[in-house]
CSV table of C-alpha atoms in Angstrom, one decimal:
chain,number,residue,atom,x,y,z
A,1,UNK,CA,-20.1,-21.3,1.6
A,2,UNK,CA,-17.8,-23.2,-0.7
A,3,UNK,CA,-15.4,-25.6,0.8
A,4,UNK,CA,-12.5,-26.4,-1.4
A,5,UNK,CA,-10.3,-29.4,-0.6
A,6,UNK,CA,-7.1,-29.6,-2.7
A,7,UNK,CA,-3.7,-31.0,-2.9
A,8,UNK,CA,-2.3,-27.9,-4.6
A,9,UNK,CA,-0.2,-26.1,-2.3
A,10,UNK,CA,-0.1,-22.8,-4.5
A,11,UNK,CA,-3.9,-22.9,-4.9
A,12,UNK,CA,-4.8,-19.6,-6.8
A,13,UNK,CA,-7.8,-20.5,-9.0
A,14,UNK,CA,-10.6,-17.7,-8.5
A,15,UNK,CA,-13.8,-18.5,-6.4
A,16,UNK,CA,-17.0,-16.8,-6.7
A,17,UNK,CA,-18.6,-16.0,-3.4
A,18,UNK,CA,-17.5,-17.0,0.1
A,19,UNK,CA,-15.2,-19.9,0.5
A,20,UNK,CA,-12.7,-21.8,2.6
A,21,UNK,CA,-9.8,-23.8,1.3
A,22,UNK,CA,-8.2,-26.9,2.8
A,23,UNK,CA,-4.6,-27.5,1.1
A,24,UNK,CA,-1.2,-29.0,2.5
A,25,UNK,CA,-0.2,-26.4,5.1
A,26,UNK,CA,1.3,-28.6,7.7
A,27,UNK,CA,1.7,-32.2,7.9
A,28,UNK,CA,-1.7,-34.1,7.9
A,29,UNK,CA,-2.2,-37.1,10.2
A,30,UNK,CA,-4.3,-40.0,8.7
A,31,UNK,CA,-7.5,-41.2,10.3
A,32,UNK,CA,-6.7,-44.0,12.8
A,33,UNK,CA,-10.2,-45.4,12.7
A,34,UNK,CA,-10.8,-44.5,16.4
A,35,UNK,CA,-14.5,-43.2,15.9
A,36,UNK,CA,-13.6,-40.4,18.4
A,37,UNK,CA,-15.1,-37.8,16.3
A,38,UNK,CA,-18.4,-39.8,17.0
A,39,UNK,CA,-18.2,-40.8,20.4
A,40,UNK,CA,-15.5,-38.6,22.3
A,41,UNK,CA,-15.8,-35.2,20.6
A,42,UNK,CA,-19.1,-35.7,18.4
A,43,UNK,CA,-18.7,-33.6,15.2
A,44,UNK,CA,-15.0,-33.0,15.5
A,45,UNK,CA,-12.1,-35.1,15.1
A,46,UNK,CA,-9.9,-35.8,18.1
A,47,UNK,CA,-6.5,-35.5,16.2
A,48,UNK,CA,-5.2,-31.9,16.8
A,49,UNK,CA,-3.2,-31.0,13.5
A,50,UNK,CA,-5.1,-28.3,12.0
A,51,UNK,CA,-7.2,-30.5,9.9
A,52,UNK,CA,-9.9,-31.5,12.9
A,53,UNK,CA,-12.8,-29.0,12.0
A,54,UNK,CA,-13.4,-30.4,8.2
A,55,UNK,CA,-16.5,-32.0,9.3
A,56,UNK,CA,-17.9,-29.1,10.8
A,57,UNK,CA,-17.0,-26.9,7.9
A,58,UNK,CA,-18.7,-29.4,5.6
A,59,UNK,CA,-21.8,-28.5,7.8
A,60,UNK,CA,-21.7,-25.0,6.8
A,61,UNK,CA,-20.9,-25.4,3.0
A,62,UNK,CA,-23.3,-25.7,0.3
A,63,UNK,CA,-20.7,-26.9,-2.2
A,64,UNK,CA,-17.8,-29.1,-1.4
A,65,UNK,CA,-15.2,-28.8,-4.4
A,66,UNK,CA,-12.3,-31.4,-4.7
A,67,UNK,CA,-9.4,-30.3,-6.6
A,68,UNK,CA,-6.9,-33.1,-6.7
A,69,UNK,CA,-4.4,-35.1,-8.7
A,70,UNK,CA,-5.9,-38.4,-9.8
A,71,UNK,CA,-4.7,-41.4,-8.2
A,72,UNK,CA,-6.2,-44.8,-9.7
A,73,UNK,CA,-9.5,-43.0,-10.1
A,74,UNK,CA,-9.4,-41.7,-6.7
A,75,UNK,CA,-8.5,-38.3,-5.2
A,76,UNK,CA,-4.8,-37.9,-3.9
A,77,UNK,CA,-3.6,-39.4,-0.5
A,78,UNK,CA,-3.6,-35.7,1.0
A,79,UNK,CA,-7.3,-35.1,-0.3
A,80,UNK,CA,-8.4,-38.4,0.8
A,81,UNK,CA,-6.9,-38.1,4.4
A,82,UNK,CA,-8.7,-35.0,4.9
A,83,UNK,CA,-11.9,-36.6,3.7
A,84,UNK,CA,-11.3,-39.7,5.9
A,85,UNK,CA,-10.7,-37.2,9.0
A,86,UNK,CA,-14.3,-35.7,8.2
A,87,UNK,CA,-16.8,-38.5,8.8
A,88,UNK,CA,-18.0,-36.7,11.8
A,89,UNK,CA,-20.0,-34.7,8.9
A,90,UNK,CA,-22.5,-37.5,9.3
A,91,UNK,CA,-24.1,-39.1,12.5
A,92,UNK,CA,-23.1,-42.5,13.4
A,93,UNK,CA,-26.5,-44.0,13.3
A,94,UNK,CA,-27.6,-45.7,10.1
A,95,UNK,CA,-30.4,-45.2,7.7
A,96,UNK,CA,-31.4,-47.2,4.8
A,97,UNK,CA,-31.2,-44.9,1.7
A,98,UNK,CA,-31.9,-46.1,-1.9
A,99,UNK,CA,-31.9,-49.6,-0.6
A,100,UNK,CA,-28.7,-49.3,1.3
A,101,UNK,CA,-27.4,-48.9,4.6
A,102,UNK,CA,-25.8,-45.3,5.1
A,103,UNK,CA,-25.3,-42.9,7.9
A,104,UNK,CA,-28.0,-40.5,9.0
A,105,UNK,CA,-27.5,-36.8,8.7
A,106,UNK,CA,-25.9,-34.7,11.3
A,107,UNK,CA,-26.6,-31.3,9.6
A,108,UNK,CA,-29.2,-30.3,7.3
A,109,UNK,CA,-27.3,-28.7,4.4
A,110,UNK,CA,-27.5,-30.5,1.3
A,111,UNK,CA,-23.9,-30.4,-0.2
A,112,UNK,CA,-23.3,-30.1,-4.0
A,113,UNK,CA,-20.2,-32.2,-4.8
A,114,UNK,CA,-17.8,-31.1,-7.7
A,115,UNK,CA,-14.7,-32.9,-8.5
A,116,UNK,CA,-11.8,-31.6,-10.6
A,117,UNK,CA,-9.1,-34.1,-11.2
A,118,UNK,CA,-5.8,-33.6,-13.0
A,119,UNK,CA,-3.1,-35.8,-14.2
A,120,UNK,CA,-1.4,-37.3,-17.1
A,121,UNK,CA,-2.9,-40.2,-19.0
A,122,UNK,CA,-6.0,-40.5,-16.8
A,123,UNK,CA,-7.8,-43.8,-18.3
A,124,UNK,CA,-11.4,-44.3,-19.2
A,125,UNK,CA,-11.3,-46.8,-16.3
A,126,UNK,CA,-10.2,-44.3,-13.9
A,127,UNK,CA,-12.6,-41.6,-15.1
A,128,UNK,CA,-15.6,-44.3,-14.6
A,129,UNK,CA,-14.4,-45.1,-11.0
A,130,UNK,CA,-14.2,-41.4,-10.1
A,131,UNK,CA,-17.7,-40.8,-11.2
A,132,UNK,CA,-18.8,-44.1,-9.1
A,133,UNK,CA,-17.0,-42.7,-6.2
A,134,UNK,CA,-18.8,-39.4,-6.5
A,135,UNK,CA,-22.0,-40.9,-6.7
A,136,UNK,CA,-21.3,-43.2,-3.6
A,137,UNK,CA,-20.2,-39.9,-1.6
A,138,UNK,CA,-23.2,-38.1,-2.7
A,139,UNK,CA,-25.4,-41.2,-1.4
A,140,UNK,CA,-23.5,-41.3,1.7
A,141,UNK,CA,-23.4,-37.4,2.6
A,142,UNK,CA,-27.1,-37.5,1.2
A,143,UNK,CA,-26.0,-34.7,-1.3
A,144,UNK,CA,-25.5,-34.5,-4.9
A,145,UNK,CA,-23.0,-34.5,-7.5
A,146,UNK,CA,-22.8,-31.3,-9.4
A,147,UNK,CA,-19.9,-31.9,-11.8
A,148,UNK,CA,-16.8,-33.8,-12.5
A,149,UNK,CA,-14.3,-32.6,-14.9
A,150,UNK,CA,-10.8,-34.0,-15.9
A,151,UNK,CA,-7.4,-32.2,-16.8
A,152,UNK,CA,-3.9,-33.1,-18.1
A,153,UNK,CA,-2.3,-30.7,-15.9
A,154,UNK,CA,-2.7,-28.1,-13.2
A,155,UNK,CA,-2.1,-25.6,-16.0
A,156,UNK,CA,-5.1,-26.7,-17.9
A,157,UNK,CA,-7.4,-25.6,-15.2
A,158,UNK,CA,-6.3,-21.8,-15.8
A,159,UNK,CA,-9.3,-19.8,-16.6
A,160,UNK,CA,-11.7,-21.8,-14.4
A,161,UNK,CA,-13.9,-20.0,-12.0
A,162,UNK,CA,-14.8,-22.1,-9.0
B,1,UNK,CA,5.0,-69.9,-3.2
B,2,UNK,CA,5.3,-67.1,-0.7
B,3,UNK,CA,2.0,-64.9,-0.1
B,4,UNK,CA,2.1,-61.5,1.6
B,5,UNK,CA,-0.8,-60.9,3.9
B,6,UNK,CA,-1.0,-57.2,4.2
B,7,UNK,CA,-2.9,-55.8,6.8
B,8,UNK,CA,-3.8,-52.2,5.7
B,9,UNK,CA,-6.0,-51.2,8.3
B,10,UNK,CA,-4.7,-47.9,10.3
B,11,UNK,CA,-5.3,-49.9,13.5
B,12,UNK,CA,-2.2,-51.8,14.3
B,13,UNK,CA,-4.4,-54.1,16.6
B,14,UNK,CA,-7.9,-55.6,16.8
B,15,UNK,CA,-8.8,-54.5,13.2
B,16,UNK,CA,-11.5,-56.3,11.1
B,17,UNK,CA,-9.0,-56.4,8.4
B,18,UNK,CA,-6.6,-58.6,10.8
B,19,UNK,CA,-9.5,-61.0,11.6
B,20,UNK,CA,-10.2,-61.3,7.7
B,21,UNK,CA,-6.7,-61.9,7.1
B,22,UNK,CA,-6.3,-64.6,10.0
B,23,UNK,CA,-9.5,-66.3,8.4
B,24,UNK,CA,-7.7,-66.4,4.9
B,25,UNK,CA,-4.4,-67.6,6.5
B,26,UNK,CA,-6.3,-70.4,8.2
B,27,UNK,CA,-7.7,-71.3,4.8
B,28,UNK,CA,-4.3,-71.4,3.3
B,29,UNK,CA,-2.3,-73.1,6.0
B,30,UNK,CA,-1.2,-76.5,5.2
B,31,UNK,CA,-1.3,-76.3,1.6
B,32,UNK,CA,1.8,-77.7,-0.3
B,33,UNK,CA,4.4,-75.3,-0.7
B,34,UNK,CA,2.5,-72.3,0.7
B,35,UNK,CA,4.3,-69.7,2.9
B,36,UNK,CA,2.9,-66.7,4.2
B,37,UNK,CA,4.5,-63.6,5.6
B,38,UNK,CA,2.7,-60.7,7.4
B,39,UNK,CA,3.1,-57.0,6.1
B,40,UNK,CA,1.6,-54.2,8.0
B,41,UNK,CA,0.8,-51.0,6.3
B,42,UNK,CA,-0.8,-48.9,9.0
B,43,UNK,CA,0.8,-45.5,8.3
B,44,UNK,CA,1.2,-43.3,4.9
B,45,UNK,CA,5.0,-44.0,4.9
B,46,UNK,CA,6.3,-47.5,3.6
B,47,UNK,CA,8.7,-49.0,6.0
B,48,UNK,CA,12.0,-50.8,5.3
B,49,UNK,CA,10.7,-54.0,6.6
B,50,UNK,CA,7.5,-54.0,4.6
B,51,UNK,CA,9.7,-53.6,1.5
B,52,UNK,CA,11.7,-56.2,2.2
B,53,UNK,CA,8.7,-58.7,2.8
B,54,UNK,CA,6.9,-57.3,-0.4
B,55,UNK,CA,10.1,-57.9,-2.4
B,56,UNK,CA,10.3,-61.6,-1.9
B,57,UNK,CA,6.6,-62.5,-2.2
B,58,UNK,CA,4.9,-64.2,-5.2
B,59,UNK,CA,1.3,-62.7,-4.3
B,60,UNK,CA,0.0,-59.7,-2.2
B,61,UNK,CA,-3.3,-59.9,-0.5
B,62,UNK,CA,-4.4,-56.6,0.9
B,63,UNK,CA,-6.9,-56.2,3.5
B,64,UNK,CA,-8.4,-52.9,4.5
B,65,UNK,CA,-11.6,-51.0,5.8
B,66,UNK,CA,-13.8,-49.0,3.3
B,67,UNK,CA,-13.1,-45.3,4.1
B,68,UNK,CA,-15.6,-42.8,2.3
B,69,UNK,CA,-16.5,-44.9,-0.5
B,70,UNK,CA,-12.6,-45.7,-1.3
B,71,UNK,CA,-9.4,-47.0,0.2
B,72,UNK,CA,-8.0,-45.3,3.4
B,73,UNK,CA,-5.7,-42.3,2.4
B,74,UNK,CA,-2.8,-43.8,4.2
B,75,UNK,CA,-3.0,-46.8,1.7
B,76,UNK,CA,-3.5,-44.7,-1.3
B,77,UNK,CA,-0.1,-43.3,-0.2
B,78,UNK,CA,1.7,-46.5,0.2
B,79,UNK,CA,0.2,-47.9,-3.1
B,80,UNK,CA,1.6,-45.0,-5.0
B,81,UNK,CA,4.9,-45.5,-3.4
B,82,UNK,CA,4.6,-49.3,-4.4
B,83,UNK,CA,3.7,-48.2,-8.1
B,84,UNK,CA,6.6,-45.8,-8.1
B,85,UNK,CA,9.2,-48.5,-6.9
B,86,UNK,CA,7.9,-51.8,-9.0
B,87,UNK,CA,6.1,-50.2,-12.0
B,88,UNK,CA,6.4,-52.4,-14.9
B,89,UNK,CA,9.1,-54.3,-13.4
B,90,UNK,CA,7.5,-57.0,-11.0
B,91,UNK,CA,5.3,-59.8,-12.0
B,92,UNK,CA,3.1,-60.3,-8.9
B,93,UNK,CA,-0.5,-61.4,-8.3
B,94,UNK,CA,-2.7,-58.9,-6.5
B,95,UNK,CA,-5.8,-59.6,-4.2
B,96,UNK,CA,-7.8,-57.4,-2.3
B,97,UNK,CA,-10.3,-57.6,0.7
B,98,UNK,CA,-12.2,-54.6,1.5
B,99,UNK,CA,-14.6,-54.4,4.6
B,100,UNK,CA,-17.1,-52.1,5.4
B,101,UNK,CA,-19.3,-51.1,8.4
B,102,UNK,CA,-22.2,-50.9,6.1
B,103,UNK,CA,-24.3,-54.1,5.8
B,104,UNK,CA,-24.0,-54.4,2.0
B,105,UNK,CA,-20.4,-55.6,0.7
B,106,UNK,CA,-21.2,-54.2,-2.7
B,107,UNK,CA,-20.6,-50.7,-1.1
B,108,UNK,CA,-17.0,-51.9,-1.3
B,109,UNK,CA,-17.0,-52.1,-5.3
B,110,UNK,CA,-15.4,-48.6,-5.7
B,111,UNK,CA,-12.5,-49.1,-3.5
B,112,UNK,CA,-11.8,-52.5,-5.2
B,113,UNK,CA,-12.0,-50.7,-8.7
B,114,UNK,CA,-9.4,-48.4,-7.2
B,115,UNK,CA,-7.0,-51.2,-6.5
B,116,UNK,CA,-7.7,-52.7,-10.0
B,117,UNK,CA,-6.7,-49.4,-11.6
B,118,UNK,CA,-3.6,-49.3,-9.7
B,119,UNK,CA,-2.7,-52.8,-10.9
B,120,UNK,CA,-3.4,-51.9,-14.3
B,121,UNK,CA,-1.3,-49.0,-14.1
B,122,UNK,CA,1.7,-50.4,-12.3
B,123,UNK,CA,1.7,-53.6,-14.4
B,124,UNK,CA,0.5,-55.9,-11.6
B,125,UNK,CA,-2.0,-58.7,-12.2
B,126,UNK,CA,-5.3,-58.3,-10.6
B,127,UNK,CA,-6.6,-61.8,-9.4
B,128,UNK,CA,-9.8,-60.8,-7.6
B,129,UNK,CA,-11.4,-59.2,-4.5
B,130,UNK,CA,-13.9,-59.3,-2.0
B,131,UNK,CA,-16.1,-56.7,-0.6
B,132,UNK,CA,-17.2,-57.7,2.9
B,133,UNK,CA,-20.4,-56.1,4.4
B,134,UNK,CA,-21.3,-56.3,8.1
B,135,UNK,CA,-17.6,-55.7,9.1
B,136,UNK,CA,-18.4,-54.3,12.4
B,137,UNK,CA,-19.9,-57.7,13.8
B,138,UNK,CA,-16.7,-59.6,12.8
B,139,UNK,CA,-14.7,-58.7,15.9
B,140,UNK,CA,-17.4,-60.5,18.1
B,141,UNK,CA,-17.7,-63.4,16.2
B,142,UNK,CA,-13.9,-64.7,16.2
B,143,UNK,CA,-14.9,-67.9,17.8
B,144,UNK,CA,-17.9,-68.5,15.5
B,145,UNK,CA,-17.5,-71.7,13.3
B,146,UNK,CA,-16.2,-70.5,9.7
B,147,UNK,CA,-18.4,-73.2,7.7
B,148,UNK,CA,-21.8,-72.2,9.0
B,149,UNK,CA,-23.8,-69.5,10.9
B,150,UNK,CA,-23.4,-65.7,10.4
B,151,UNK,CA,-19.7,-65.8,9.1
B,152,UNK,CA,-20.3,-68.5,6.4
B,153,UNK,CA,-20.7,-66.4,3.3
B,154,UNK,CA,-17.5,-64.5,4.1
B,155,UNK,CA,-15.6,-67.7,5.0
B,156,UNK,CA,-16.8,-69.2,1.5
B,157,UNK,CA,-15.6,-66.3,-0.3
B,158,UNK,CA,-12.4,-66.4,1.5
B,159,UNK,CA,-12.0,-70.2,1.0
B,160,UNK,CA,-12.4,-69.5,-2.8
B,161,UNK,CA,-9.7,-66.6,-2.7
B,162,UNK,CA,-7.5,-69.3,-1.1
B,163,UNK,CA,-8.1,-71.7,-3.9
B,164,UNK,CA,-7.3,-69.1,-6.5
B,165,UNK,CA,-4.2,-68.3,-4.7
B,166,UNK,CA,-3.1,-71.9,-4.6
B,167,UNK,CA,-3.8,-72.2,-8.3
B,168,UNK,CA,-1.9,-69.1,-9.4
B,169,UNK,CA,-0.7,-69.4,-12.8
B,170,UNK,CA,-3.1,-72.2,-13.6
B,171,UNK,CA,-6.4,-70.7,-12.5
B,172,UNK,CA,-7.7,-67.4,-14.1
B,173,UNK,CA,-8.7,-64.4,-12.2
B,174,UNK,CA,-12.4,-64.4,-10.9
B,175,UNK,CA,-14.8,-62.0,-10.5
B,176,UNK,CA,-15.0,-59.8,-7.5
B,177,UNK,CA,-17.2,-61.2,-4.7
B,178,UNK,CA,-19.7,-59.2,-2.4
B,179,UNK,CA,-20.7,-60.9,0.6
B,180,UNK,CA,-22.5,-59.7,4.0
B,181,UNK,CA,-22.6,-61.3,7.3
B,182,UNK,CA,-25.6,-63.9,7.6
B,183,UNK,CA,-27.6,-61.8,10.0
B,184,UNK,CA,-30.7,-59.7,9.4
B,185,UNK,CA,-29.8,-56.1,8.4
B,186,UNK,CA,-32.3,-54.6,10.9
B,187,UNK,CA,-30.6,-56.5,13.7
B,188,UNK,CA,-27.2,-55.6,12.7
B,189,UNK,CA,-28.3,-51.7,12.4
B,190,UNK,CA,-29.8,-52.1,15.9
B,191,UNK,CA,-26.9,-53.7,17.2
B,192,UNK,CA,-24.5,-51.2,15.7
B,193,UNK,CA,-26.4,-48.0,17.1
B,194,UNK,CA,-26.6,-49.7,20.5
B,195,UNK,CA,-22.8,-49.9,20.3
B,196,UNK,CA,-22.6,-46.3,19.6
B,197,UNK,CA,-24.6,-45.3,22.8
B,198,UNK,CA,-22.5,-47.7,24.7
B,199,UNK,CA,-19.4,-46.2,23.6
B,200,UNK,CA,-20.2,-42.6,24.0
B,201,UNK,CA,-21.5,-43.5,27.6
B,202,UNK,CA,-18.2,-45.0,28.2
B,203,UNK,CA,-16.6,-41.9,27.3
B,204,UNK,CA,-18.6,-39.8,29.9
B,205,UNK,CA,-21.3,-38.6,27.2
B,206,UNK,CA,-24.9,-39.2,26.7
B,207,UNK,CA,-26.9,-40.9,23.8
B,208,UNK,CA,-28.0,-37.4,22.6
B,209,UNK,CA,-24.4,-36.2,22.4
B,210,UNK,CA,-24.3,-38.4,19.3
B,211,UNK,CA,-26.2,-35.7,17.3
B,212,UNK,CA,-24.3,-32.7,18.5
B,213,UNK,CA,-23.7,-30.0,15.7
B,214,UNK,CA,-20.5,-28.3,16.8
């Protein structure tokens, strides 16, 4: 299953195979740093606003595709809030991976990460930052980066098949 | 000089970001002409009180936790609103302190880069940041001396940041610092994992529940 997280409300890009889209449909609450998703309801966020199951969906996906406006080299606040609410994808315990501390796996799936960032005047520094964040995400999820692409606007993504 | 100490943790109380800002406040207090104001950015929507304090500050120091290798989503939202309001029209010195639960402060590098990109886009002056590793241990070390012991590397970096803030306009921006608690990594890891077990039991669960796969 492909898990697509996007800030585009009218998301209509074609997707090959089975997929699930998480997009702005109702107001999302930001992560409050309570760690309830690790120590109260392990694997699931404790905030019930329709976005609490992202960690579970990540555990079922083979590819996670982020389609977002670029904010200073990061994804948008909405997409980031979805990601922040899904740290339950990993186990709270630590492992040393590539010489650094990261979280242990909760699930066995290896996620391929793809990033499609759009926005006017995305700078080279922002592109480098976006690539560094994806590499770091791959280390933390124990997954791998599949591809990163940049677009000037949403229209430029027409013709893409995810 | 008026410095806004901006607590950008999603937690209103008891955050590591708040502890780090208190330590920075300690370094800055008593310096001639230095005035500090506290700003809270705990949610995605900027509040009127925050705008008022930011408007009249000469420097902004953000402190936040590392969330998924980046800034927390609520802070990104606030930064975008600040960009929209002030872009190109405010001379301000910006500093960042990003703490992570992981041991290595360098893991905060990507978050500090996002903050630097934000400054470049909005026309603010990036003055430097600190990536703090082992942030999970700081809340039990509030009474620990600053100058020596496990907090020493962090305190030293905060003291250097305070010096740079004081010299603003004269000194130059400094390279980002990456520091960790002076405490063996394996012990930090062990203590953290014991903490999760203690917490899940306090919530009525069992240690093995930590690995549930819903």
